[in-house]
Every structure is written in structure tokens, then in C-alpha cells.
mmCIF file of C-alpha atoms and ligand atoms in Angstrom:
data_model
loop_
_atom_site.group_PDB
_atom_site.id
_atom_site.type_symbol
_atom_site.label_atom_id
_atom_site.label_comp_id
_atom_site.label_asym_id
_atom_site.label_seq_id
_atom_site.Cartn_x
_atom_site.Cartn_y
_atom_site.Cartn_z
ATOM 1 C CA ASP A 23 28.000 5.891 -23.345
ATOM 2 C CA ALA A 24 24.861 6.180 -20.602
ATOM 3 C CA LEU A 25 22.723 7.637 -23.192
ATOM 4 C CA HIS A 26 23.237 5.738 -25.767
ATOM 5 C CA ASP A 27 22.490 2.753 -24.522
ATOM 6 C CA ALA A 28 19.612 4.949 -22.562
ATOM 7 C CA ALA A 29 17.825 4.959 -25.531
ATOM 8 C CA GLY A 30 17.362 1.545 -26.830
ATOM 9 C CA LYS A 31 15.662 0.572 -23.713
ATOM 10 C CA ASN A 32 12.840 0.375 -22.529
ATOM 11 C CA LEU A 33 10.815 1.724 -20.033
ATOM 12 C CA THR A 34 10.759 -1.065 -17.742
ATOM 13 C CA GLU A 35 14.404 -1.739 -18.692
ATOM 14 C CA PHE A 36 15.079 1.663 -17.184
ATOM 15 C CA GLU A 37 12.643 0.226 -14.192
ATOM 16 C CA TYR A 38 15.622 -2.245 -13.521
ATOM 17 C CA LEU A 39 18.133 -0.152 -12.747
ATOM 18 C CA ALA A 40 16.183 1.413 -10.055
ATOM 19 C CA LEU A 41 15.360 -1.318 -8.247
ATOM 20 C CA ARG A 42 18.799 -1.681 -6.583
ATOM 21 C CA SER A 43 18.659 2.415 -5.016
ATOM 22 C CA PRO A 44 16.621 3.722 -2.337
ATOM 23 C CA LEU A 45 16.130 6.637 -4.413
ATOM 24 C CA ASN A 46 13.758 4.520 -6.499
ATOM 25 C CA VAL A 47 11.057 6.705 -8.021
ATOM 26 C CA ALA A 48 11.047 5.310 -11.030
ATOM 27 C CA ASP A 49 8.419 2.295 -11.277
ATOM 28 C CA GLY A 50 4.644 2.626 -10.906
ATOM 29 C CA HIS A 51 4.723 0.057 -8.014
ATOM 30 C CA ALA A 52 3.785 0.800 -4.626
ATOM 31 C CA ARG A 53 6.677 0.961 -2.626
ATOM 32 C CA GLN A 54 5.795 3.403 0.614
ATOM 33 C CA ALA A 55 6.082 1.596 4.220
ATOM 34 C CA LEU A 56 3.105 0.038 5.002
ATOM 35 C CA THR A 57 0.059 1.453 6.985
ATOM 36 C CA SER A 58 -0.250 0.007 10.930
ATOM 37 C CA SER A 59 -3.183 -1.460 10.393
ATOM 38 C CA GLN A 60 -1.731 -3.282 6.398
ATOM 39 C CA ALA A 61 1.288 -3.985 9.036
ATOM 40 C CA ARG A 62 -0.952 -6.079 11.589
ATOM 41 C CA ILE A 63 -2.714 -8.022 8.479
ATOM 42 C CA ILE A 64 0.902 -8.949 7.256
ATOM 43 C CA ASP A 65 1.968 -9.894 10.703
ATOM 44 C CA ASP A 66 -0.661 -12.334 10.412
ATOM 45 C CA LEU A 67 0.268 -13.729 7.355
ATOM 46 C CA PRO A 68 0.914 -17.121 9.005
ATOM 47 C CA ASN A 69 -2.895 -17.290 10.442
ATOM 48 C CA MET A 70 -4.218 -16.129 6.746
ATOM 49 C CA PHE A 71 -2.048 -19.203 5.383
ATOM 50 C CA ALA A 72 -3.329 -21.990 7.685
ATOM 51 C CA LYS A 73 -6.646 -20.696 6.692
ATOM 52 C CA THR A 74 -6.729 -20.349 3.667
ATOM 53 C CA ALA A 75 -5.286 -23.925 2.833
ATOM 54 C CA ALA A 76 -8.412 -25.448 4.352
ATOM 55 C CA ARG A 77 -10.472 -23.067 1.910
ATOM 56 C CA PRO A 78 -11.964 -24.051 -1.349
ATOM 57 C CA PRO A 79 -9.535 -22.271 -4.206
ATOM 58 C CA GLU A 80 -13.084 -21.375 -6.161
ATOM 59 C CA GLU A 81 -14.285 -19.638 -2.610
ATOM 60 C CA VAL A 82 -11.538 -17.449 -2.064
ATOM 61 C CA GLU A 83 -10.953 -16.001 -5.596
ATOM 62 C CA LEU A 84 -14.312 -14.446 -5.515
ATOM 63 C CA GLU A 85 -14.332 -13.260 -1.968
ATOM 64 C CA ALA A 86 -11.105 -11.893 -3.133
ATOM 65 C CA CYS A 87 -12.762 -10.499 -6.357
ATOM 66 C CA ARG A 88 -15.269 -8.748 -4.266
ATOM 67 C CA ALA A 89 -14.111 -6.996 -1.768
ATOM 68 C CA TYR A 90 -11.133 -5.936 -4.667
ATOM 69 C CA LEU A 91 -13.473 -4.845 -7.074
ATOM 70 C CA GLY A 92 -16.803 -3.475 -4.809
ATOM 71 C CA LEU A 93 -13.959 -0.892 -2.924
ATOM 72 C CA LEU A 94 -13.988 0.373 -6.258
ATOM 73 C CA GLY A 95 -17.370 0.416 -7.259
ATOM 74 C CA GLN A 96 -17.394 -2.154 -9.597
ATOM 75 C CA HIS A 97 -20.233 -4.065 -8.413
ATOM 76 C CA SER A 98 -21.686 -5.350 -11.505
ATOM 77 C CA HIS A 99 -18.592 -7.887 -12.395
ATOM 78 C CA PRO A 100 -19.318 -10.746 -13.834
ATOM 79 C CA ASP A 101 -18.656 -12.969 -10.729
ATOM 80 C CA GLY A 102 -18.730 -16.753 -10.968
ATOM 81 C CA ALA A 103 -19.773 -17.617 -14.172
ATOM 82 C CA GLY A 104 -16.136 -18.306 -15.573
ATOM 83 C CA ARG A 105 -15.785 -15.069 -17.400
ATOM 84 C CA VAL A 106 -12.831 -13.730 -14.188
ATOM 85 C CA LEU A 107 -9.567 -15.125 -14.507
ATOM 86 C CA ALA A 108 -7.134 -14.260 -11.946
ATOM 87 C CA CYS A 109 -3.506 -14.007 -12.943
ATOM 88 C CA TYR A 110 -0.322 -13.449 -11.278
ATOM 89 C CA SER A 111 -0.115 -9.868 -12.701
ATOM 90 C CA SER A 112 -2.355 -7.523 -15.249
ATOM 91 C CA SER A 113 0.976 -8.087 -17.879
ATOM 92 C CA VAL A 114 0.241 -12.432 -17.337
ATOM 93 C CA ALA A 115 -3.650 -11.249 -18.303
ATOM 94 C CA MET A 116 -2.510 -8.522 -20.778
ATOM 95 C CA GLU A 117 -0.523 -11.206 -23.150
ATOM 96 C CA ILE A 118 -3.338 -13.865 -22.064
ATOM 97 C CA PHE A 119 -6.057 -11.451 -24.365
ATOM 98 C CA ALA A 120 -3.611 -10.082 -26.555
ATOM 99 C CA ARG A 121 -2.720 -13.948 -27.575
ATOM 100 C CA SER A 122 -6.419 -14.483 -27.925
ATOM 101 C CA LEU A 123 -7.112 -11.650 -29.679
ATOM 102 C CA ALA A 124 -4.071 -12.247 -32.379
ATOM 103 C CA LYS A 125 -5.125 -15.852 -33.329
ATOM 104 C CA SER A 126 -7.037 -14.327 -36.362
ATOM 105 C CA GLY A 127 -4.672 -11.435 -36.541
ATOM 106 C CA GLY A 128 -5.361 -7.789 -37.487
ATOM 107 C CA SER A 129 -4.824 -4.459 -36.113
ATOM 108 C CA VAL A 130 -5.245 -2.925 -32.401
ATOM 109 C CA ALA A 131 -6.186 1.100 -32.490
ATOM 110 C CA LEU A 132 -4.741 1.644 -28.594
ATOM 111 C CA ILE A 133 -4.390 4.949 -26.834
ATOM 112 C CA HIS A 134 -1.151 7.384 -27.408
ATOM 113 C CA PRO A 135 0.576 7.947 -25.113
ATOM 114 C CA THR A 136 0.519 5.052 -22.661
ATOM 115 C CA PHE A 137 2.968 2.769 -20.837
ATOM 116 C CA ASP A 138 5.122 0.540 -23.572
ATOM 117 C CA ASN A 139 4.709 -3.256 -22.071
ATOM 118 C CA ILE A 140 1.640 -2.835 -24.127
ATOM 119 C CA PRO A 141 2.049 -2.080 -27.306
ATOM 120 C CA ASP A 142 5.277 -4.602 -26.493
ATOM 121 C CA ILE A 143 3.080 -7.228 -25.643
ATOM 122 C CA LEU A 144 -0.093 -6.459 -28.819
ATOM 123 C CA ARG A 145 3.212 -6.219 -31.380
ATOM 124 C CA GLY A 146 4.790 -9.127 -29.438
ATOM 125 C CA VAL A 147 1.802 -11.500 -30.530
ATOM 126 C CA GLY A 148 1.942 -9.915 -34.378
ATOM 127 C CA LEU A 149 -1.083 -7.840 -33.768
ATOM 128 C CA GLN A 150 -0.449 -3.893 -36.265
ATOM 129 C CA LEU A 151 -1.168 -1.224 -34.002
ATOM 130 C CA ILE A 152 -2.536 1.963 -34.756
ATOM 131 C CA PRO A 153 -2.147 5.235 -32.382
ATOM 132 C CA LEU A 154 -5.368 6.337 -30.999
ATOM 133 C CA GLU A 155 -4.254 9.812 -29.071
ATOM 134 C CA GLU A 156 -5.757 10.470 -25.358
ATOM 135 C CA GLU A 157 -6.948 13.656 -26.845
ATOM 136 C CA ARG A 158 -9.460 12.390 -29.649
ATOM 137 C CA LEU A 159 -10.650 9.780 -27.101
ATOM 138 C CA HIS A 160 -11.750 12.183 -24.994
ATOM 139 C CA GLU A 161 -13.362 14.671 -27.411
ATOM 140 C CA GLY A 162 -15.770 12.611 -29.269
ATOM 141 C CA ASP A 163 -17.175 10.032 -31.644
ATOM 142 C CA LEU A 164 -14.240 7.898 -33.175
ATOM 143 C CA ASP A 165 -13.970 7.853 -36.680
ATOM 144 C CA ARG A 166 -15.749 5.655 -38.301
ATOM 145 C CA ASP A 167 -13.331 4.675 -40.783
ATOM 146 C CA LEU A 168 -11.023 4.219 -37.514
ATOM 147 C CA LEU A 169 -13.643 1.571 -35.875
ATOM 148 C CA ASN A 170 -14.373 0.187 -39.764
ATOM 149 C CA SER A 171 -10.726 -0.914 -39.735
ATOM 150 C CA VAL A 172 -9.316 -2.644 -36.425
ATOM 151 C CA ARG A 173 -10.598 -5.699 -34.229
ATOM 152 C CA CYS A 174 -9.896 -3.841 -31.064
ATOM 153 C CA ILE A 175 -9.487 -0.322 -29.356
ATOM 154 C CA PHE A 176 -7.537 -0.920 -26.274
ATOM 155 C CA VAL A 177 -7.232 2.466 -23.165
ATOM 156 C CA THR A 178 -6.034 2.718 -20.021
ATOM 157 C CA THR A 179 -8.119 3.999 -17.740
ATOM 158 C CA PRO A 180 -6.777 6.168 -16.092
ATOM 159 C CA ASN A 181 -4.641 6.850 -18.432
ATOM 160 C CA ASN A 182 -0.052 6.422 -17.813
ATOM 161 C CA PRO A 183 1.712 8.508 -16.851
ATOM 162 C CA THR A 184 -0.851 11.100 -17.866
ATOM 163 C CA GLY A 185 -3.764 10.075 -15.651
ATOM 164 C CA ARG A 186 -6.362 10.886 -17.796
ATOM 165 C CA VAL A 187 -9.872 9.168 -16.971
ATOM 166 C CA LEU A 188 -12.625 8.097 -19.423
ATOM 167 C CA SER A 189 -15.510 9.327 -18.121
ATOM 168 C CA GLU A 190 -18.719 7.430 -18.078
ATOM 169 C CA GLU A 191 -20.052 8.692 -20.774
ATOM 170 C CA ARG A 192 -17.448 8.454 -23.055
ATOM 171 C CA LEU A 193 -17.473 4.445 -21.887
ATOM 172 C CA ARG A 194 -20.896 4.208 -22.939
ATOM 173 C CA ALA A 195 -20.736 5.975 -26.367
ATOM 174 C CA LEU A 196 -17.332 4.472 -27.109
ATOM 175 C CA ALA A 197 -18.605 0.822 -25.938
ATOM 176 C CA ALA A 198 -21.966 1.864 -28.177
ATOM 177 C CA GLN A 199 -19.103 2.261 -31.461
ATOM 178 C CA CYS A 200 -17.607 -0.428 -30.302
ATOM 179 C CA ALA A 201 -20.881 -2.585 -30.030
ATOM 180 C CA GLU A 202 -22.178 -1.196 -33.872
ATOM 181 C CA HIS A 203 -19.130 -1.862 -35.426
ATOM 182 C CA ASP A 204 -18.637 -5.410 -33.732
ATOM 183 C CA VAL A 205 -14.740 -4.525 -32.589
ATOM 184 C CA VAL A 206 -13.294 -5.563 -29.316
ATOM 185 C CA LEU A 207 -13.145 -2.515 -26.677
ATOM 186 C CA ALA A 208 -10.624 -3.666 -24.007
ATOM 187 C CA LEU A 209 -9.374 -1.364 -21.331
ATOM 188 C CA ASP A 210 -6.314 -1.486 -18.770
ATOM 189 C CA THR A 211 -7.607 -0.530 -15.471
ATOM 190 C CA SER A 212 -4.212 -0.728 -13.577
ATOM 191 C CA PHE A 213 -4.130 2.367 -11.604
ATOM 192 C CA ARG A 214 -8.253 3.275 -11.463
ATOM 193 C CA GLY A 215 -7.520 2.668 -7.673
ATOM 194 C CA PHE A 216 -5.961 6.305 -7.473
ATOM 195 C CA ASP A 217 -9.111 8.079 -8.720
ATOM 196 C CA PRO A 218 -12.898 8.093 -7.507
ATOM 197 C CA ARG A 219 -13.944 9.068 -11.245
ATOM 198 C CA GLY A 220 -13.108 5.775 -12.413
ATOM 199 C CA HIS A 221 -15.523 4.195 -9.592
ATOM 200 C CA TYR A 222 -18.696 4.592 -11.305
ATOM 201 C CA ASP A 223 -20.130 1.194 -12.449
ATOM 202 C CA HIS A 224 -17.921 0.146 -15.474
ATOM 203 C CA TYR A 225 -19.301 -3.350 -15.961
ATOM 204 C CA ARG A 226 -22.572 -1.849 -15.530
ATOM 205 C CA VAL A 227 -22.202 0.013 -18.648
ATOM 206 C CA LEU A 228 -20.029 -2.136 -20.612
ATOM 207 C CA GLU A 229 -22.466 -5.477 -20.489
ATOM 208 C CA ASN A 230 -25.484 -2.538 -20.971
ATOM 209 C CA SER A 231 -23.495 -1.604 -23.672
ATOM 210 C CA GLY A 232 -23.508 -5.398 -25.679
ATOM 211 C CA CYS A 233 -20.006 -4.424 -27.151
ATOM 212 C CA ARG A 234 -17.239 -7.126 -27.138
ATOM 213 C CA TRP A 235 -15.018 -5.952 -24.106
ATOM 214 C CA VAL A 236 -11.825 -7.339 -21.563
ATOM 215 C CA VAL A 237 -11.074 -5.323 -18.571
ATOM 216 C CA ILE A 238 -7.652 -6.332 -17.084
ATOM 217 C CA GLU A 239 -7.688 -5.397 -13.119
ATOM 218 C CA ASP A 240 -3.992 -5.201 -11.437
ATOM 219 C CA THR A 241 -4.062 -4.990 -7.374
ATOM 220 C CA GLY A 242 -0.454 -4.734 -7.928
ATOM 221 C CA LYS A 243 -0.246 -0.428 -7.776
ATOM 222 C CA LEU A 244 -1.980 0.413 -4.818
ATOM 223 C CA TRP A 245 -0.077 -1.379 -1.959
ATOM 224 C CA PRO A 246 3.335 -2.126 -0.411
ATOM 225 C CA THR A 247 2.925 -6.259 -0.707
ATOM 226 C CA LEU A 248 6.406 -6.947 -2.830
ATOM 227 C CA GLU A 249 4.407 -8.175 -5.632
ATOM 228 C CA LEU A 250 2.276 -9.974 -4.080
ATOM 229 C CA LYS A 251 -0.145 -9.163 -5.958
ATOM 230 C CA ILE A 252 -3.159 -10.232 -8.870
ATOM 231 C CA GLY A 253 -3.950 -9.418 -12.276
ATOM 232 C CA TRP A 254 -7.706 -10.661 -13.326
ATOM 233 C CA LEU A 255 -8.893 -10.784 -16.767
ATOM 234 C CA VAL A 256 -12.152 -10.337 -16.575
ATOM 235 C CA ARG A 257 -14.519 -10.633 -19.992
ATOM 236 C CA SER A 258 -17.841 -10.260 -21.553
ATOM 237 C CA ASP A 259 -20.249 -13.250 -22.369
ATOM 238 C CA ASN A 260 -20.165 -12.644 -26.241
ATOM 239 C CA LEU A 261 -15.877 -11.844 -26.466
ATOM 240 C CA GLY A 262 -15.814 -14.927 -28.543
ATOM 241 C CA LEU A 263 -11.736 -16.043 -28.491
ATOM 242 C CA PRO A 264 -10.775 -18.275 -27.030
ATOM 243 C CA VAL A 265 -9.344 -16.761 -23.815
ATOM 244 C CA ALA A 266 -10.022 -19.521 -21.106
ATOM 245 C CA LYS A 267 -8.123 -21.692 -23.148
ATOM 246 C CA ILE A 268 -4.632 -19.773 -23.257
ATOM 247 C CA TYR A 269 -5.285 -19.283 -19.501
ATOM 248 C CA SER A 270 -4.906 -22.620 -19.155
ATOM 249 C CA ASP A 271 -1.828 -23.102 -21.288
ATOM 250 C CA ILE A 272 -0.100 -20.240 -18.998
ATOM 251 C CA LEU A 273 -1.587 -21.351 -15.610
ATOM 252 C CA LEU A 274 -3.574 -23.327 -13.565
ATOM 253 C CA GLY A 275 -4.889 -20.302 -11.026
ATOM 254 C CA ALA A 276 -3.058 -17.608 -9.031
ATOM 255 C CA SER A 277 -1.831 -18.293 -5.707
ATOM 256 C CA PRO A 278 -4.939 -18.369 -3.334
ATOM 257 C CA LEU A 279 -3.060 -17.031 -0.036
ATOM 258 C CA VAL A 280 -2.598 -13.892 -2.786
ATOM 259 C CA LEU A 281 -6.149 -13.944 -3.103
ATOM 260 C CA ALA A 282 -6.760 -13.700 0.292
ATOM 261 C CA LEU A 283 -3.847 -10.970 1.391
ATOM 262 C CA VAL A 284 -6.107 -8.656 -1.670
ATOM 263 C CA GLN A 285 -9.336 -9.481 -0.168
ATOM 264 C CA ARG A 286 -7.717 -8.387 3.407
ATOM 265 C CA PHE A 287 -5.728 -5.473 2.241
ATOM 266 C CA ALA A 288 -8.920 -3.984 0.033
ATOM 267 C CA GLU A 289 -11.389 -4.750 3.520
ATOM 268 C CA ASP A 290 -8.698 -2.374 5.138
ATOM 269 C CA ALA A 291 -8.397 -0.067 2.090
ATOM 270 C CA ALA A 292 -12.487 -0.189 2.512
ATOM 271 C CA ASP A 293 -12.802 0.913 6.612
ATOM 272 C CA GLY A 294 -10.931 4.458 4.998
ATOM 273 C CA GLY A 295 -7.436 2.480 4.767
ATOM 274 C CA LEU A 296 -8.478 4.008 0.006
ATOM 275 C CA ALA A 297 -9.317 7.551 1.427
ATOM 276 C CA ASP A 298 -5.972 7.293 3.356
ATOM 277 C CA LEU A 299 -3.461 5.945 0.828
ATOM 278 C CA HIS A 300 -5.051 9.171 -2.034
ATOM 279 C CA HIS A 301 -4.393 11.665 0.840
ATOM 280 C CA PHE A 302 -0.905 10.254 1.366
ATOM 281 C CA ILE A 303 -0.223 10.475 -2.852
ATOM 282 C CA ALA A 304 -1.792 14.036 -3.201
ATOM 283 C CA ARG A 305 0.336 15.096 -0.315
ATOM 284 C CA ASN A 306 3.297 13.865 -2.279
ATOM 285 C CA ARG A 307 2.081 15.173 -5.834
ATOM 286 C CA ALA A 308 1.903 18.453 -3.505
ATOM 287 C CA LEU A 309 5.324 18.122 -2.217
ATOM 288 C CA VAL A 310 6.823 16.836 -5.872
ATOM 289 C CA ARG A 311 5.320 20.458 -7.374
ATOM 290 C CA GLN A 312 6.119 22.369 -4.027
ATOM 291 C CA GLY A 313 10.152 20.852 -4.531
ATOM 292 C CA LEU A 314 10.716 21.610 -8.069
ATOM 293 C CA SER A 315 8.594 25.345 -7.730
ATOM 294 C CA GLY A 316 10.195 27.862 -9.196
ATOM 295 C CA LEU A 317 11.938 26.864 -11.764
ATOM 296 C CA PRO A 318 12.935 28.134 -15.292
ATOM 297 C CA ASP A 319 10.677 25.917 -17.943
ATOM 298 C CA VAL A 320 9.569 23.171 -15.298
ATOM 299 C CA THR A 321 5.457 22.533 -15.031
ATOM 300 C CA PHE A 322 3.324 19.772 -14.354
ATOM 301 C CA PRO A 323 1.223 18.680 -18.235
ATOM 302 C CA ASP A 324 -1.173 16.564 -15.845
ATOM 303 C CA THR A 325 -3.000 19.379 -13.295
ATOM 304 C CA ASP A 326 -5.745 17.389 -12.138
ATOM 305 C CA SER A 327 -4.561 13.771 -12.486
ATOM 306 C CA LEU A 328 -4.597 11.746 -9.177
ATOM 307 C CA SER A 329 -2.814 8.892 -10.126
ATOM 308 C CA SER A 330 0.457 7.984 -7.872
ATOM 309 C CA VAL A 331 2.538 8.984 -10.986
ATOM 310 C CA GLU A 332 3.634 12.693 -11.792
ATOM 311 C CA ARG A 333 4.894 14.523 -15.158
ATOM 312 C CA VAL A 334 7.608 17.061 -15.124
ATOM 313 C CA HIS A 335 7.753 18.573 -18.178
ATOM 314 C CA LEU A 336 11.916 20.025 -18.354
ATOM 315 C CA GLY A 337 11.002 22.685 -21.328
ATOM 316 C CA SER A 338 14.008 22.715 -23.493
ATOM 317 C CA ARG A 339 16.010 20.541 -21.355
ATOM 318 C CA SER A 340 16.881 16.769 -22.149
ATOM 319 C CA ALA A 341 14.849 14.386 -20.301
ATOM 320 C CA LEU A 342 17.924 11.849 -20.999
ATOM 321 C CA GLU A 343 20.500 13.833 -20.086
ATOM 322 C CA VAL A 344 18.487 14.997 -16.347
ATOM 323 C CA TRP A 345 18.454 11.669 -15.744
ATOM 324 C CA SER A 346 22.051 10.390 -16.925
ATOM 325 C CA ALA A 347 22.560 12.805 -14.092
ATOM 326 C CA LEU A 348 20.333 12.057 -11.646
ATOM 327 C CA CYS A 349 21.535 8.600 -12.080
ATOM 328 C CA GLY A 350 25.134 10.041 -10.368
ATOM 329 C CA HIS A 351 22.619 10.703 -7.640
ATOM 330 C CA HIS A 352 21.320 7.049 -6.910
ATOM 331 C CA VAL A 353 18.335 8.768 -8.423
ATOM 332 C CA TYR A 354 15.366 7.250 -10.527
ATOM 333 C CA VAL A 355 13.254 8.365 -12.648
ATOM 334 C CA LEU A 356 11.507 7.375 -15.422
ATOM 335 C CA PRO A 357 12.299 9.672 -19.462
ATOM 336 C CA CYS A 358 9.230 9.681 -21.113
ATOM 337 C CA GLN A 359 9.604 9.052 -24.701
ATOM 338 C CA LYS A 360 8.807 5.038 -24.402
ATOM 339 C CA PHE A 361 4.905 5.819 -23.473
ATOM 340 C CA HIS A 362 4.982 8.217 -26.995
ATOM 341 C CA TRP A 363 5.130 4.311 -27.980
ATOM 342 C CA ALA A 364 4.358 5.841 -32.474
ATOM 343 C CA ASN A 365 6.025 8.873 -31.545
ATOM 344 C CA PRO A 366 9.248 9.301 -29.159
ATOM 345 C CA ALA A 367 10.608 12.529 -29.735
ATOM 346 C CA GLU A 368 7.210 13.539 -28.034
ATOM 347 C CA GLY A 369 8.217 12.485 -24.655
ATOM 348 C CA ASP A 370 12.094 13.628 -25.056
ATOM 349 C CA HIS A 371 11.925 16.992 -22.560
ATOM 350 C CA MET A 372 9.476 14.688 -19.749
ATOM 351 C CA LEU A 373 10.245 12.674 -16.762
ATOM 352 C CA ARG A 374 7.449 10.675 -14.855
ATOM 353 C CA ILE A 375 8.159 10.884 -10.676
ATOM 354 C CA ALA A 376 6.686 7.431 -8.882
ATOM 355 C CA LEU A 377 4.623 9.443 -5.735
ATOM 356 C CA ALA A 378 3.656 5.997 -3.976
ATOM 357 C CA ARG A 379 6.846 6.381 -2.122
ATOM 358 C CA SER A 380 7.959 7.133 1.560
ATOM 359 C CA VAL A 381 7.828 10.654 2.229
ATOM 360 C CA ALA A 382 11.917 11.205 3.062
ATOM 361 C CA PRO A 383 13.292 9.352 -0.008
ATOM 362 C CA LEU A 384 10.762 11.170 -2.241
ATOM 363 C CA GLU A 385 11.728 14.467 -0.865
ATOM 364 C CA GLU A 386 15.692 14.029 -1.023
ATOM 365 C CA ALA A 387 14.555 12.399 -4.714
ATOM 366 C CA ILE A 388 13.217 15.725 -5.330
ATOM 367 C CA ARG A 389 16.305 17.799 -4.023
ATOM 368 C CA ALA A 390 19.012 16.006 -6.133
ATOM 369 C CA LEU A 391 16.571 16.552 -9.523
ATOM 370 C CA ARG A 392 15.876 20.614 -7.994
ATOM 371 C CA ALA A 393 19.875 20.604 -8.178
ATOM 372 C CA VAL A 394 20.136 18.489 -11.807
ATOM 373 C CA LEU A 395 17.644 21.012 -13.195
ATOM 374 C CA THR A 396 19.188 24.055 -11.684
ATOM 375 C CA SER A 397 22.754 23.623 -12.728
ATOM 376 C CA SER A 398 21.368 22.317 -16.487
HETATM 377 N N1 EGV B 425 5.704 -6.187 -16.474
HETATM 378 C C1 EGV B 425 6.052 -4.881 -16.563
HETATM 379 N N2 EGV B 425 6.688 -4.431 -17.694
HETATM 380 N N3 EGV B 425 5.553 -3.860 -14.986
HETATM 381 C C2 EGV B 425 6.435 -3.121 -15.262
HETATM 382 C C3 EGV B 425 4.906 -2.170 -15.504
HETATM 383 O O1 EGV B 425 3.923 -2.310 -13.901
HETATM 384 C C4 EGV B 425 4.982 -0.819 -14.860
HETATM 385 C C5 EGV B 425 3.873 0.217 -14.725
HETATM 386 O O2 EGV B 425 3.275 0.218 -15.403
HETATM 387 C C6 EGV B 425 4.617 1.570 -14.658
HETATM 388 O O3 EGV B 425 5.384 1.630 -14.034
HETATM 389 O O4 EGV B 425 4.125 2.829 -14.716
#
């Protein structure tokens, strides 16, 4: 039955089911309406196409990278110098990094919980995984025996679905430990655009640490650009992995038109659009919490998350049963088992709601969720 085959799905397979519904609050991709200034950029696409076609691709790429990472406070990113590779998506960037790491095998300590395509990609190239509990990562230095047993520490920050951000001092301490133990530090910063606490200059901290590092940036979560996005794979000078070689196996380069679009959206964001987006997400988070308020045992574990997703704890209710009942209303949320990739039962009673949605479908989805929770 629905519950049985649901259990075998990964998170993205749950998200596929949601794509057909206007009440899709499952995936963390941006599906809210364009703002008027963003709509003007889209209207300008034909002109952008002609102008970009006439420009050298590396110039277009450099300007897009500077605009996007500059918007998010990443002023010390190594632009130029061949250490920034533009990919079709952050998952493509992650696959390339994983393959470059896997060539010499070994283990990766991966933050737990986190989005399951990360462990799936890492295991897919044959790497062994050790869960690194998010709480452990934030509370202080990692055990020496852990650092001596892995080749890489992989951290999603802000984490998905918790929204927890690695602070500057924790990043500095972690990078120092990685440098001391010759462990690669990999960051997936896909949700960083939503949280100013993640806008300190990570690249300055990483470069100063002397550790071997990789950062995967994702423009795809911020703006409703119909999956037109860039995943940047950024690496340290001393990484010592065949990232560029494996990149050449996968692609020659990302689309200059998509890069130009990212630049224009980043410039619009710098001109007030990012602050507006933060207010929009905060309002939608409040709408979800108010819409579900007063229901017995329903709580919100990530009290200070600013990310574009919100976890809901359902008390003793089964997330899969609630998910299944909602499908009957054409409403699609994300059950949280598979974020807990090392121990799925931890997510049995939690759902994740996407907040990067227009208000009307989000309100309708929350009304349906309230109805299901009231009758369960
Ligand atoms: N390559 C994959 N599987 N992409 C899905 C991913 O972007 C969704 C996501 O990250 C989220 O819903 O939080």
C-alpha cells in the first residue's frame, strides 16, 4: 500500500510525487511568485541572450560568481585561479567532488541529520560514512580518534532540515582540526542565502586555516527560476584531489545565459531583494506556526531557523500516515525519516514544510494539514 512503498522512497522521490500538485510544499526549491523586479529580469531574457552570446564565457562566469558570493558576504572566494567550477546544479558539483575523493577510498564523517541525496551520492561512489551528530558538531572540538579515522568531514550549513548554521568560531576551530589531521573539510552551503548568520566570510576563515577544503554553493534554492541555477564547486589550492579532471569528464561549462541570469538576480537581491525575501520567508514561517497552533503535541523543533523550510513535530502521530492522508487532499509535505540517514526512526514523527511558496497555496496546505492533525 501507499505506506509500504513510501518507506522505500528517498526524499527526492517523495518530492517527485509533489511536482504535479499546486499544493506542493515538499521540495526546498523556490516556487514563490517572481517579484516585479525579478519579472523585469525575466522579460529581458532575449536581450540577455544576445548580449551574453557576444561575451567571453569566463568573463560572464567571473561576474556571476562575484555578484552571487559577494551578495552573501563571501568576499575572499578564490575567483579566477581556476579553483571555482560552475556546474549545472549543486548535486552535480557534489558528485564530482565525491568521485575525486573516492578514488582513494576511505570514510567520510557526514553531518546527521541532513538531506539524503548527500549520503546517497557519497555511498554511491563507494565511500564509507560515519554520522556526525549536528549537536556534537556545534558543541565543541571533534574527537581526535574520529579525525584520525576519516578523510573528510562533510557539513551542510545551514543544515537541512534544521536550519542550524555553523558559527564563524566553530568553522575556524573545525578547519584548524582538519588542518592538523590532514582531513578535507567539505561544506554544502545551499541554504546560506536565507540566513545572515551564514554570511560571514567563510573563504577567509578556510584560507587562513591552511586546511584542505571544498565548498559547494547552490543558487537554486533562493529564486523561482524554473531550475535555471548554478552549483559552484570551490576548492582550496592545496586540496590535492583530481576535481578539475573529473569536472572535465562531466561538463565543459555551465550555460553563460544561466550565469548571466544568476548575476542579475544577485544584483536585484543586493538592491533590497534579499531583505524582502527574508521577510517573505519569515512571514510564511509565522503563517505555518500560527496555522498549526493549539494542536496537541504539535511543535516546531527548529525555533531559531531562518531557512526556507520548517520542521513540524507531530507528537506520537506517524509522519508517514499524516503524509499519506495529505496526499488525499493533493497536499505534499516531506516526511523526515530519510534526513536521518543513519537512523530513520528518529524522523518517524516529523514533517518538513517548504516555505518558499506563494501565500495562497501555503495557507491551503496548512489548512489541510490542520484538518488531518485534528482528526488523527
Ligand atoms: N539532487 C536532488 N536530489 N535534488 C533535490 C534537492 O535539491 C532538494 C533539496 O535539497 C530539498 O528539498 O531540501
